[in-house]
Tab-separated table of C-alpha atoms in Angstrom:
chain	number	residue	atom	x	y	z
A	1206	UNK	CA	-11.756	20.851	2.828
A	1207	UNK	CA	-11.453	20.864	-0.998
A	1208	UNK	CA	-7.939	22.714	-0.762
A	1209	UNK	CA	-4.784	22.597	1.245
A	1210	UNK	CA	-1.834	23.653	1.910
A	1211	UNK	CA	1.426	21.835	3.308
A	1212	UNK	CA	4.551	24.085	4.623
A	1213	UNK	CA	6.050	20.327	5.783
A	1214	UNK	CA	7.116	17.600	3.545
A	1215	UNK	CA	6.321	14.799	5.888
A	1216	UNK	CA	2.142	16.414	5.760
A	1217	UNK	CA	3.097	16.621	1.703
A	1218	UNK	CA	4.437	12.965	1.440
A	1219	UNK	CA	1.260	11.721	3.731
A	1220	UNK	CA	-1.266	13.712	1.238
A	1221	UNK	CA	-0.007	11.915	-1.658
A	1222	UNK	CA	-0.053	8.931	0.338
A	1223	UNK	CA	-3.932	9.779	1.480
A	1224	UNK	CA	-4.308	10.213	-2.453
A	1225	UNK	CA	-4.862	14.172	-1.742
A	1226	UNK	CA	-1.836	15.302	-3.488
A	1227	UNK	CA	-4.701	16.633	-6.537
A	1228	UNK	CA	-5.941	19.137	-4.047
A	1229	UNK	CA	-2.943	20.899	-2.910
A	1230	UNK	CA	-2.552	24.398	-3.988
A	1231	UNK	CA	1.097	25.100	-2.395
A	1232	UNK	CA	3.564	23.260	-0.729
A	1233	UNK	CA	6.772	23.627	1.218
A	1234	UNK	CA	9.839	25.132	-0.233
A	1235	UNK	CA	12.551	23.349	-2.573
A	1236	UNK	CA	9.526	21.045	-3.166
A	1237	UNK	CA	11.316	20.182	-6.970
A	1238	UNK	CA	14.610	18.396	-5.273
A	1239	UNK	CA	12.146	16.024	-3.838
A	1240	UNK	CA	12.465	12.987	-5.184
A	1241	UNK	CA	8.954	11.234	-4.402
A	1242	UNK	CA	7.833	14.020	-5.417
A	1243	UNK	CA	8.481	13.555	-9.010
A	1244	UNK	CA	7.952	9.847	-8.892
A	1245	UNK	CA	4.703	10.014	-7.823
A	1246	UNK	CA	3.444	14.080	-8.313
A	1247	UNK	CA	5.465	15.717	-10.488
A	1248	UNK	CA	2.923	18.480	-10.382
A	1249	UNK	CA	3.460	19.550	-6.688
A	1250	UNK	CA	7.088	20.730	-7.906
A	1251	UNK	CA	5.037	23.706	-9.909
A	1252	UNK	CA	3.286	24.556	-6.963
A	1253	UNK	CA	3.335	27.991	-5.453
A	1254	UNK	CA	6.308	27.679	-2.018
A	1255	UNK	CA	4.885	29.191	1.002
A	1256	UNK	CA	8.381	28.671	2.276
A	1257	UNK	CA	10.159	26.741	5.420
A	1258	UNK	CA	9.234	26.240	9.209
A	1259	UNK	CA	12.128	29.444	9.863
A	1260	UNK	CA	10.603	31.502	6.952
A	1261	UNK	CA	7.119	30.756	6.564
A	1262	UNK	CA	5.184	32.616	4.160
A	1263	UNK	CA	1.939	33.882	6.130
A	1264	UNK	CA	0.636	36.699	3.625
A	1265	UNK	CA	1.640	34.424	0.599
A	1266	UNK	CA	-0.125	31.464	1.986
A	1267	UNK	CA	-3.524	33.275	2.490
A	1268	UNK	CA	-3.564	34.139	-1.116
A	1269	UNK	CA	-3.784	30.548	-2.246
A	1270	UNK	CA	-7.490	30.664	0.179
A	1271	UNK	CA	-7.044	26.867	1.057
A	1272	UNK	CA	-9.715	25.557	3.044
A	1273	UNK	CA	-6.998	23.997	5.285
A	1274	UNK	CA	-3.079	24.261	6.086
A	1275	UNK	CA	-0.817	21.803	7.703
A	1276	UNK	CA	2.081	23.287	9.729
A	1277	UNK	CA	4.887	21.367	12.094
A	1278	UNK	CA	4.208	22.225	15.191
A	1279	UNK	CA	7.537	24.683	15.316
A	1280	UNK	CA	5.166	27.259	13.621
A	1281	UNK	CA	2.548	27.318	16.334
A	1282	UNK	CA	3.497	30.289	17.589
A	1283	UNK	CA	2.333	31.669	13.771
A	1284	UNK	CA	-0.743	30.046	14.320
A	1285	UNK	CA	-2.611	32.876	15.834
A	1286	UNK	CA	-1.529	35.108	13.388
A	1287	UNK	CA	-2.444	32.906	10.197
A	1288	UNK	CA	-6.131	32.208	11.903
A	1289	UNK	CA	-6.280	36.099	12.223
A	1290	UNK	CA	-5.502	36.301	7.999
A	1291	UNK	CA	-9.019	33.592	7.792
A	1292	UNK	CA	-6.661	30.024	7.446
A	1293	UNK	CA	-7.921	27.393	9.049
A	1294	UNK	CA	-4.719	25.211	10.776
A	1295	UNK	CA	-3.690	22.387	12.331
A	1296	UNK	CA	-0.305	21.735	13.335
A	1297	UNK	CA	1.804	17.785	13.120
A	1298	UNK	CA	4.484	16.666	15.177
A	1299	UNK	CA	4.778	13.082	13.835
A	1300	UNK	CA	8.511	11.961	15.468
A	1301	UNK	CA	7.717	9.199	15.980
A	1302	UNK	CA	5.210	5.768	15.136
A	1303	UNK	CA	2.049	7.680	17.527
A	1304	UNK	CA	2.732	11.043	16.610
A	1305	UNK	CA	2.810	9.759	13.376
A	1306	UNK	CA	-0.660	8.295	13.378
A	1307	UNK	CA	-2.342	10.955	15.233
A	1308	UNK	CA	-1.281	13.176	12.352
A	1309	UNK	CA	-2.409	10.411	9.852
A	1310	UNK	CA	-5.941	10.045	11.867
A	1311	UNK	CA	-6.343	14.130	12.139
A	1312	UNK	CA	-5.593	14.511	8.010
A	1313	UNK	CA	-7.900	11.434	7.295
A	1314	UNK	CA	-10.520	12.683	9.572
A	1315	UNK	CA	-10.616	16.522	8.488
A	1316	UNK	CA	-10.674	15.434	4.921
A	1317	UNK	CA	-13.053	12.953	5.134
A	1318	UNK	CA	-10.894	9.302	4.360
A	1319	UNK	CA	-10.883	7.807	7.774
A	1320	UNK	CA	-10.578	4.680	5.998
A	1321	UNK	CA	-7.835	5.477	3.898
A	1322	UNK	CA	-5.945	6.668	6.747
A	1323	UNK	CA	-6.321	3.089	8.506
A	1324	UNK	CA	-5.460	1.221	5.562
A	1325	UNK	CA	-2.407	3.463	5.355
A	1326	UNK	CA	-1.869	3.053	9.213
A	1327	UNK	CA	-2.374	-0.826	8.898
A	1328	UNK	CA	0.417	-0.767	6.031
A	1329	UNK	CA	2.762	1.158	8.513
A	1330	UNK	CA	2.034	-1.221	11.812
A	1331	UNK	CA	4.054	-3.898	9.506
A	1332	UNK	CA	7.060	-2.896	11.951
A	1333	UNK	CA	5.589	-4.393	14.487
A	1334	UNK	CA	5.202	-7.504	12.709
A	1335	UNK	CA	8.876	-7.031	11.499
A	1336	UNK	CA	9.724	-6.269	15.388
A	1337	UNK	CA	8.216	-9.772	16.137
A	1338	UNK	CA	9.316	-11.835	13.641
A	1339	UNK	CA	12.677	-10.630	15.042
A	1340	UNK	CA	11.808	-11.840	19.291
A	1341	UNK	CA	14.469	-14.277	20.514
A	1342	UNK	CA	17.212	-12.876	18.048
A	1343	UNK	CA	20.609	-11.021	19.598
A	1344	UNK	CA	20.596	-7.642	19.290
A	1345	UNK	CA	23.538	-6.077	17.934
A	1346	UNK	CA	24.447	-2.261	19.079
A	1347	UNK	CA	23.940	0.321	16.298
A	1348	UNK	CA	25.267	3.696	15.844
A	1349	UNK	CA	23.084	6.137	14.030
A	1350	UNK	CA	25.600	8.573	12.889
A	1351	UNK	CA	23.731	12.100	11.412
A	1352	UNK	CA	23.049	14.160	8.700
A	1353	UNK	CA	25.905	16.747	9.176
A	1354	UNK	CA	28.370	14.397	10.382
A	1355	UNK	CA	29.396	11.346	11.846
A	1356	UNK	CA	29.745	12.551	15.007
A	1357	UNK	CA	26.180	13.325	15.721
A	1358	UNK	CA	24.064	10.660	16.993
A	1359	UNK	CA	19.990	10.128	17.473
A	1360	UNK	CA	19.291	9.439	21.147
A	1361	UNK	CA	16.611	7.764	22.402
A	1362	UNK	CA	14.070	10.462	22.031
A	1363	UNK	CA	14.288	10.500	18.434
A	1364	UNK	CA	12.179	8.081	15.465
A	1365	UNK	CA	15.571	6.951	14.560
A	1366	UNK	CA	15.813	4.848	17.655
A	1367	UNK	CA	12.243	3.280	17.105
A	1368	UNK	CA	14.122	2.465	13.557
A	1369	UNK	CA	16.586	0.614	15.412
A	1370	UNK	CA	14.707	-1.007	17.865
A	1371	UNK	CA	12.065	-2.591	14.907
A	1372	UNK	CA	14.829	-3.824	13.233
A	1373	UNK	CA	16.003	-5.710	15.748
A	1374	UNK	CA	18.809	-3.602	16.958
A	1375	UNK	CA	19.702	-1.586	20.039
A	1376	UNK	CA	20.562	2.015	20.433
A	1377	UNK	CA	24.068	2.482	21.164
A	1378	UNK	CA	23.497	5.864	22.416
A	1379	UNK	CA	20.437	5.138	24.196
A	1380	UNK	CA	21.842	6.584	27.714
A	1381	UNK	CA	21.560	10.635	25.716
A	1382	UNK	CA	18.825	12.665	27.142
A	1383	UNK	CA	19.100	14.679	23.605
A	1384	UNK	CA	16.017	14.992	21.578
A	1385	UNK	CA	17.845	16.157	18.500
A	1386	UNK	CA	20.884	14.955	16.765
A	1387	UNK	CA	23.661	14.883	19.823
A	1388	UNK	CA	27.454	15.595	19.007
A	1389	UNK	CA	29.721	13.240	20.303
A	1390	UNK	CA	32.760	12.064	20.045
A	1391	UNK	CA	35.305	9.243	18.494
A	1392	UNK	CA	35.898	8.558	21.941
A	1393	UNK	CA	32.219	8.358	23.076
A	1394	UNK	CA	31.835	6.584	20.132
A	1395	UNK	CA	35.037	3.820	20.654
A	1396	UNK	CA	33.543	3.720	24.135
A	1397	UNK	CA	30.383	2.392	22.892
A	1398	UNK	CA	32.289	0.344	20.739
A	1399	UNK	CA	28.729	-0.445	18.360
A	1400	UNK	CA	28.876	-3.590	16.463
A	1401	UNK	CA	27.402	-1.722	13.479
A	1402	UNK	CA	27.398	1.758	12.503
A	1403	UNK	CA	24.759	2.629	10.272
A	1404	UNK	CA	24.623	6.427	8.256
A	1405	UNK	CA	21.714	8.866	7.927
A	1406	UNK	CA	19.873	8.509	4.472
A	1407	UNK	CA	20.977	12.377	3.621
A	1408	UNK	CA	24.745	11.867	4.844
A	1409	UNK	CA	27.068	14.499	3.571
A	1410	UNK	CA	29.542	11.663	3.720
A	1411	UNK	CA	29.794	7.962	2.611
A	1412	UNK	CA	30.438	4.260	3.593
A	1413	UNK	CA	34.378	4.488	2.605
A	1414	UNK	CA	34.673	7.906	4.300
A	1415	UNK	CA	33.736	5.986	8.093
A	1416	UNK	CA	35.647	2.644	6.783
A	1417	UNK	CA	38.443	4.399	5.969
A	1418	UNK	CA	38.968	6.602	9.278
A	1419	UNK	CA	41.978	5.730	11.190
A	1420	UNK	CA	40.567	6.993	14.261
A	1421	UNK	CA	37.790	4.172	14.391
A	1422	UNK	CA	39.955	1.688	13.249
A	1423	UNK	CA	39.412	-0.034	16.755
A	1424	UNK	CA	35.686	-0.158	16.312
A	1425	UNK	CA	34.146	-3.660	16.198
A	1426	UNK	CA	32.054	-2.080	13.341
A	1427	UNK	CA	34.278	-0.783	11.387
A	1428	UNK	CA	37.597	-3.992	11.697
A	1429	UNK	CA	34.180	-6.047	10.601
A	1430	UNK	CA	32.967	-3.990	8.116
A	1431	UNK	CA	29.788	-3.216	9.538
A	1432	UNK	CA	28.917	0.187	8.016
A	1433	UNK	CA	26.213	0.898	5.736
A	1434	UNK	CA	23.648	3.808	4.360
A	1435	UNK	CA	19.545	4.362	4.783
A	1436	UNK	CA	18.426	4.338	1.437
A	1437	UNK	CA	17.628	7.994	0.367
A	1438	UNK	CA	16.922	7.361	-3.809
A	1439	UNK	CA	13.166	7.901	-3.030
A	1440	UNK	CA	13.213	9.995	-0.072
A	1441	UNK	CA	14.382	9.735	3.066
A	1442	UNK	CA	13.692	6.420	5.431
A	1443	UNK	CA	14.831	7.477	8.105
A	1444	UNK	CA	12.651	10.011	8.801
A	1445	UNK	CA	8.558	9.865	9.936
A	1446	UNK	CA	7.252	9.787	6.544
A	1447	UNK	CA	4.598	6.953	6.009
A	1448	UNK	CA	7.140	4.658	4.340
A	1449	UNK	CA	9.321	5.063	7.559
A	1450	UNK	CA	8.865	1.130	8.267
A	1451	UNK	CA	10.794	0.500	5.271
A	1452	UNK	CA	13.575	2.072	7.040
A	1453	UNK	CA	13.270	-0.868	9.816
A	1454	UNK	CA	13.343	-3.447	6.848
A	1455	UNK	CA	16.516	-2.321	5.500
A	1456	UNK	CA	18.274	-2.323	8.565
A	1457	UNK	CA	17.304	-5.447	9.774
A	1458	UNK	CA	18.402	-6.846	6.467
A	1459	UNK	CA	21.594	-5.768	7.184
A	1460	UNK	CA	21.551	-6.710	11.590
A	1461	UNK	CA	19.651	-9.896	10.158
A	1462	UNK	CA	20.235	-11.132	6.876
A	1463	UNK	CA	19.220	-14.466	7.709
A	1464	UNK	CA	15.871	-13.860	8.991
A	1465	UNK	CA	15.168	-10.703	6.295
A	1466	UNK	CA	16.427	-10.461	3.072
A	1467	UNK	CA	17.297	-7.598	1.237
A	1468	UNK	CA	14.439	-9.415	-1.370
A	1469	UNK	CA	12.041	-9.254	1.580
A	1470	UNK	CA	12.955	-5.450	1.917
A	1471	UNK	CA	12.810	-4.613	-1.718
A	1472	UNK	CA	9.508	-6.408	-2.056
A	1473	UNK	CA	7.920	-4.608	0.701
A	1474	UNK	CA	9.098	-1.177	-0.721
A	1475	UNK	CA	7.668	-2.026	-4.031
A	1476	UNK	CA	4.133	-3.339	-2.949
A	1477	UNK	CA	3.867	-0.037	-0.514
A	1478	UNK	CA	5.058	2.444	-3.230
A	1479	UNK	CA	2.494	0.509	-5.947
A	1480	UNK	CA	0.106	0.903	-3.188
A	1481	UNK	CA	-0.010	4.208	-1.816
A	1482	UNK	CA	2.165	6.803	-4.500
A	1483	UNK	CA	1.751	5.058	-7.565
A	1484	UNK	CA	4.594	4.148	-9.097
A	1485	UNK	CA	7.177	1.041	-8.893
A	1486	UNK	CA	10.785	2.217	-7.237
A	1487	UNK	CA	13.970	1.010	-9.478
A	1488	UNK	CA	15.436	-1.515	-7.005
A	1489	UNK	CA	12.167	-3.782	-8.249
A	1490	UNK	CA	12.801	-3.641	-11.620
């Protein structure tokens, strides 16, 4: 294929990474509040939208005639219907470190870059070298509070466990059978009693709002001061994008300062950004 089309932004952040970003011809909607998107291809924020994964844009996409679209796999019901319009599809489900590379290896493959894709796949497997550099440590309890709010949690289903578990951490709410964000409760969560709580990269609230919040004052996180943020001024690392793994190194600088450094982190988000989306992020300058 010589065109594409992305109605995700994890396919979109992957293309750039594949260094196919020049082919695109539209991309998911509210494309231009993407951060990494401007760092590294400002032009995808003029793109034509084909819209979301609950309002995809069938007719609007077949104009563009791409030789190939990329779809999450909640559109697969569409499927039949964009195949009967003459697009060619595949659908990505990449929550998590496999799903992730199966979507890297089917990209790679249909475009013709296997190798690109493994060098990007080699770059991600660092986690597991970050995992084992961290064997033999204790492994404090994390909460992963959501998004929305802080009483929402990622069970054990979800990347954001994986995140946990690379960075030397446990899941505090690894006992939910949820395989979205899970509500809870301040008394699920005092029950748990996590030795860290650690926010979602797009939080709609802060460090100061959990520290502050008389009814976790009993938390062993939050008397110790345990709370901190995902980085989210490039884009967000706790989600399956490619630079995911960074996610891991940030919060096992912050489970494990003595073993990883927030220099170590910073250093491996520059070389991977340099790398793969061509540009240098802030933190290294």
């Amino acid at each position: 294929p010589e065109s594409f089309v992305s109605g995700y932004y994890i396919s979109t952040s992957l293309l750039i990474a594949l260094g196919l970003d020049d082919q695109l011809v539209g991309v998911e909607a509210k494309a231009d509040k993407r951060n990494i998107y401007k760092l590294s291809a400002p032009e995808l924020t003029e793109l034509p939208s084909v819209g979301t994964a609950k309002e995809f844009d069938l007719e609007g996409c077949a104009a563009l005639k791409p030789d190939l679209v990329i779809v999450p796999t909640k559109l697969k019901d569409s499927i039949p219907a964009m195949e009967e319009l003459g697009l060619t599809v595949i659908a990505v489900n990449p929550e998590d470190q496999t799903k992730l590379f199966e979507t890297i290896d089917m990209i790679s493959t249909a475009a013709d870059i296997v190798e690109k894709g493994q060098e990007l796949e080699y770059w991600i497997s660092d986690a597991e070298s970050l995992k084992k550099s961290l064997d033999g440590v204790e492994t404090p309890s994390v909460y992963l509070a959501g998004n929305s709010a802080l009483l929402q949690t990622a069970g054990p289903e979800m990347y954001q466990s994986t995140l946990i578990e690379n960075a030397g951490g446990v899941n505090a709410a690894s006992d939910i059978a949820d395989t979205y964000w899970a509500d809870t409760s301040y008394e699920q969560i005092l029950s748990w009693n996590p030795d860290y709580i650690v926010l979602a990269a797009d939080a709609d609230y802060d460090v100061d709002s959990v520290l502050n919040d008389s009814a976790l004052a009993d938390c062993t996180a939050v008397k110790e001061g345990h709370i901190a943020q995902i980085p989210s001024d490039i884009e967000a690392l706790d989600s399956p994008v490619p630079a995911s793994f960074l996610g891991s190194y940030y919060v096992a600088s912050i489970l494990h300062p003595d073993v990883v450094t927030e220099d170590d982190f910073k250093t491996t988000e520059k070389n991977f950004y340099e790398t793969f989306y061509g540009f240098t992020p802030e933190s290294a300058n």
